[in-house]
Coordinates of C-alpha atoms and ligand atoms in Angstrom, one line a residue:
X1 CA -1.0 -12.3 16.2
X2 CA -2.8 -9.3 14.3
X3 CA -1.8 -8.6 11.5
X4 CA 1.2 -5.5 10.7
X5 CA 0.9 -3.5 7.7
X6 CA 3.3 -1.7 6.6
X7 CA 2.5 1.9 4.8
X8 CA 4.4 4.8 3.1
X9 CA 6.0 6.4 0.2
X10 CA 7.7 4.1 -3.0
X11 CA 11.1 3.8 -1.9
X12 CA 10.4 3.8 1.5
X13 CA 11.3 -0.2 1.9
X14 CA 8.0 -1.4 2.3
X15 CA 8.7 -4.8 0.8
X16 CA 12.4 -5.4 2.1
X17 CA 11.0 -4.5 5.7
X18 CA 8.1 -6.3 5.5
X19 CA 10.1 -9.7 4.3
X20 CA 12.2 -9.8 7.2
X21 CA 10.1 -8.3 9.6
X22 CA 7.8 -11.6 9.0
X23 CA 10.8 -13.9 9.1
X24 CA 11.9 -12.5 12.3
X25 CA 8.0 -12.0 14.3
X26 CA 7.7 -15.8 12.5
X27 CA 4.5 -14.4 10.3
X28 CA 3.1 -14.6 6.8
X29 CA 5.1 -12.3 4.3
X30 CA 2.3 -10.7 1.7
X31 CA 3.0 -8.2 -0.5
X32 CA 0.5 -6.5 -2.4
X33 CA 2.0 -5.1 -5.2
X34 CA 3.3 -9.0 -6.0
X35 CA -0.6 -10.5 -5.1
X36 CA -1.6 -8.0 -7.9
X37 CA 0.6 -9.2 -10.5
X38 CA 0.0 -12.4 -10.1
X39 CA -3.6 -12.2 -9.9
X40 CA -3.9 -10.1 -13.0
X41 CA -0.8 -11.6 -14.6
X42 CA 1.0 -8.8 -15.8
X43 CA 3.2 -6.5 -14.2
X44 CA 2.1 -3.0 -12.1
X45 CA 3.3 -1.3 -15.1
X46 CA 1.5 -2.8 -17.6
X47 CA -1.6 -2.9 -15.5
X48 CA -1.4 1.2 -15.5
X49 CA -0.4 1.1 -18.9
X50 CA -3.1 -0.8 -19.9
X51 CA -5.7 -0.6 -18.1
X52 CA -4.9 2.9 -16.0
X53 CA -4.8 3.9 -12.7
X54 CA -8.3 3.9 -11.8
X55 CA -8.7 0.2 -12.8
X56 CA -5.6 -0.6 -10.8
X57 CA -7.0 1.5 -7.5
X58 CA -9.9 -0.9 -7.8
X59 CA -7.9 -3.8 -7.7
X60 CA -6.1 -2.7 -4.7
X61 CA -9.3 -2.1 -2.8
X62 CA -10.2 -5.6 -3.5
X63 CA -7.0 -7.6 -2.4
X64 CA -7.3 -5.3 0.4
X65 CA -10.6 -6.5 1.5
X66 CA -9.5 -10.1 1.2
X67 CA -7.5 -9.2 4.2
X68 CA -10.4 -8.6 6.5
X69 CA -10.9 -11.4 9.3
X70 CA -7.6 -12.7 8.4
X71 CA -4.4 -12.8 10.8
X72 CA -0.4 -13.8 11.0
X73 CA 0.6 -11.7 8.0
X74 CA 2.7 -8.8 7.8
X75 CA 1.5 -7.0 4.6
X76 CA 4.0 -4.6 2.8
X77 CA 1.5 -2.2 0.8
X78 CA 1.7 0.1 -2.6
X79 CA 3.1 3.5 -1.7
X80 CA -1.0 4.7 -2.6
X81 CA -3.2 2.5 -0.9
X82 CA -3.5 5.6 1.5
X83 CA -5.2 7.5 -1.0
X84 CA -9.1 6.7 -0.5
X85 CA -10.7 6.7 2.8
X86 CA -12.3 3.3 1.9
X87 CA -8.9 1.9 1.9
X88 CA -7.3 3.5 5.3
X89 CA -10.1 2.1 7.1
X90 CA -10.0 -1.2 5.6
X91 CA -6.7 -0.8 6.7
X92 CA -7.1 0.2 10.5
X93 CA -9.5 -3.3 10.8
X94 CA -6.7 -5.5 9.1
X95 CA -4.6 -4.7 11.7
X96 CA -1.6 -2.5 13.4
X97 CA -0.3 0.0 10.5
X98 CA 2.7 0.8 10.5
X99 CA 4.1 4.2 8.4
X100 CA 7.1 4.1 7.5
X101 CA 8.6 8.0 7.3
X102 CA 11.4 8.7 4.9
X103 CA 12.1 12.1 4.4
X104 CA 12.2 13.5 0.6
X105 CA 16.1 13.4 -0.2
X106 CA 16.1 9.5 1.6
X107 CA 13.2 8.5 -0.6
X108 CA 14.7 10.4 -4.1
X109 CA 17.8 8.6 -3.3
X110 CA 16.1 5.5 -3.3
X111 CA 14.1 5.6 -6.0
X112 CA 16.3 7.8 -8.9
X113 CA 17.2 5.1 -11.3
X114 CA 14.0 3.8 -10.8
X115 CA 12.3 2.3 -14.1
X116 CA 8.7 0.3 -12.9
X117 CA 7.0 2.5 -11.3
X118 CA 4.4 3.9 -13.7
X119 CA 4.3 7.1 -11.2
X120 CA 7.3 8.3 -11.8
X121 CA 7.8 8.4 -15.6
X122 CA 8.2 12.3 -16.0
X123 CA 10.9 14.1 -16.9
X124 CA 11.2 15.8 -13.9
X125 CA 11.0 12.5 -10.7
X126 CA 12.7 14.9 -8.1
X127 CA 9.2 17.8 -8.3
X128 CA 7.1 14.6 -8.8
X129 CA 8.1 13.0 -5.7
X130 CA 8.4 16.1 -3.6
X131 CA 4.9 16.8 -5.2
X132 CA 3.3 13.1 -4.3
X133 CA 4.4 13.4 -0.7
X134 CA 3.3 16.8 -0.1
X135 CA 0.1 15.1 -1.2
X136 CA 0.5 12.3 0.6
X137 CA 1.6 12.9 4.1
X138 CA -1.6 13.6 5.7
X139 CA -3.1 10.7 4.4
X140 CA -0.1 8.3 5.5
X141 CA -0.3 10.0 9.1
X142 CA -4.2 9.7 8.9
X143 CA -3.6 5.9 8.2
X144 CA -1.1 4.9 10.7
X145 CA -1.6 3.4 14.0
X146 CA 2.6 3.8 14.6
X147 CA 5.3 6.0 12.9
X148 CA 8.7 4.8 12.7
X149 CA 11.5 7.4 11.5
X150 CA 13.4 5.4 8.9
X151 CA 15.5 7.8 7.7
X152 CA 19.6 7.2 7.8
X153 CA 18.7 4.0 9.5
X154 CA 19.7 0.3 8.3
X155 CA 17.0 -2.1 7.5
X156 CA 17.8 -4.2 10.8
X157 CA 17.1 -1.1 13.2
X158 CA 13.4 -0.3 11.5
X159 CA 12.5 -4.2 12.2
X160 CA 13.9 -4.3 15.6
X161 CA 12.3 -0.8 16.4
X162 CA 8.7 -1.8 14.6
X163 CA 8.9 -5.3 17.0
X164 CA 9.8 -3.0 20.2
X165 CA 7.2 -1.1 19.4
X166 CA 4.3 -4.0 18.5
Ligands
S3P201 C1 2.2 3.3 -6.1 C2 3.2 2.6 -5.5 C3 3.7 1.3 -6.0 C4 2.6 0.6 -6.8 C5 2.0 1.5 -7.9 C6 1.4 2.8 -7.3 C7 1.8 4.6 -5.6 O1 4.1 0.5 -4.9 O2 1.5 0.1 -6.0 O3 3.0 1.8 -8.8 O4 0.7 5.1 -6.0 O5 2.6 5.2 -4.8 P1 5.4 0.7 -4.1 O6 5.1 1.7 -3.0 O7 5.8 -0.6 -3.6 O8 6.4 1.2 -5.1

């Protein structure tokens, strides 16, 4: 089977979904985030703490591109993998991509007692992720080949309506 990527905001349940979206369509599970961390053997964190954002952008584009001519997986991405156009098309060749849509009070829910993500260490995280998905949304749309509407729906309803969908 092609592969099924999963996109959208932090919080959105990228890597949750993904997991048991694999289980269920009997696929690889790959998260990026956690190929990352191994591969550089520090945490996302650190890497941005360290080394900064750009460095870690560049390392996304390059675990990315391992995915070309590859199948079977379903691959739970970083909330900004949309951000280049490199990447989204990348993307669109891996496979079907699959946005997942929170909307802004879902996602701030999700993510308020956050503490590793590098993003969202500001004083004020409600303006920065209202700010990040104003930012974002076009790209995310721009990316996807299918939306799904996550919003006060459990985890078992996205899979089954992502594999109805497939
Ligand atoms: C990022 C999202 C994170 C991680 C990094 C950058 C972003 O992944 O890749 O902190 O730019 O939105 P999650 O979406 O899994 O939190």
């Amino acid at each position: 089977m092609r592969n099924v990527i999963l996109i959208g905001f932090m919080g959105s349940g990228k890597s949750t979904i993904g997991k048991i979206l694999a289980q269920q369509l009997k696929l690889n599970w790959l998260d990026m985030d956690i190929e990352i961390e191994q591969s550089e053997g520090i945490t996302i964190k650190e890497i941005f703490e360290q080394k900064g954002e750009e460095y870690f952008r560049q390392i996304e584009t390059l675990h990315l591109k391992k995915q070309l001519n590859k199948d079977n997986n379903v691959i739970s991405t970083g909330g900004g993998v949309v951000l280049s156009e490199e990447n989204r098309s990348i993307l669109k060749e891996i496979g079907t991509v699959v946005f997942l849509h929170a909307n802004s009070e879902q996602i701030i829910e999700n993510l308020k007692d956050d503490e590793q993500r590098p993003l969202l260490r500001e004083d004020n995280v409600e303006d920065k992720i209202r700010k990040l998905l104003d930012q974002r949304e076009a790209n995310y749309l721009n990316a996807a080949n299918i939306i799904i509407q996550t919003t006060g729906k459990s985890i078992e309803n996205v899979v089954e309506e992502i594999i109805s969908i497939l």
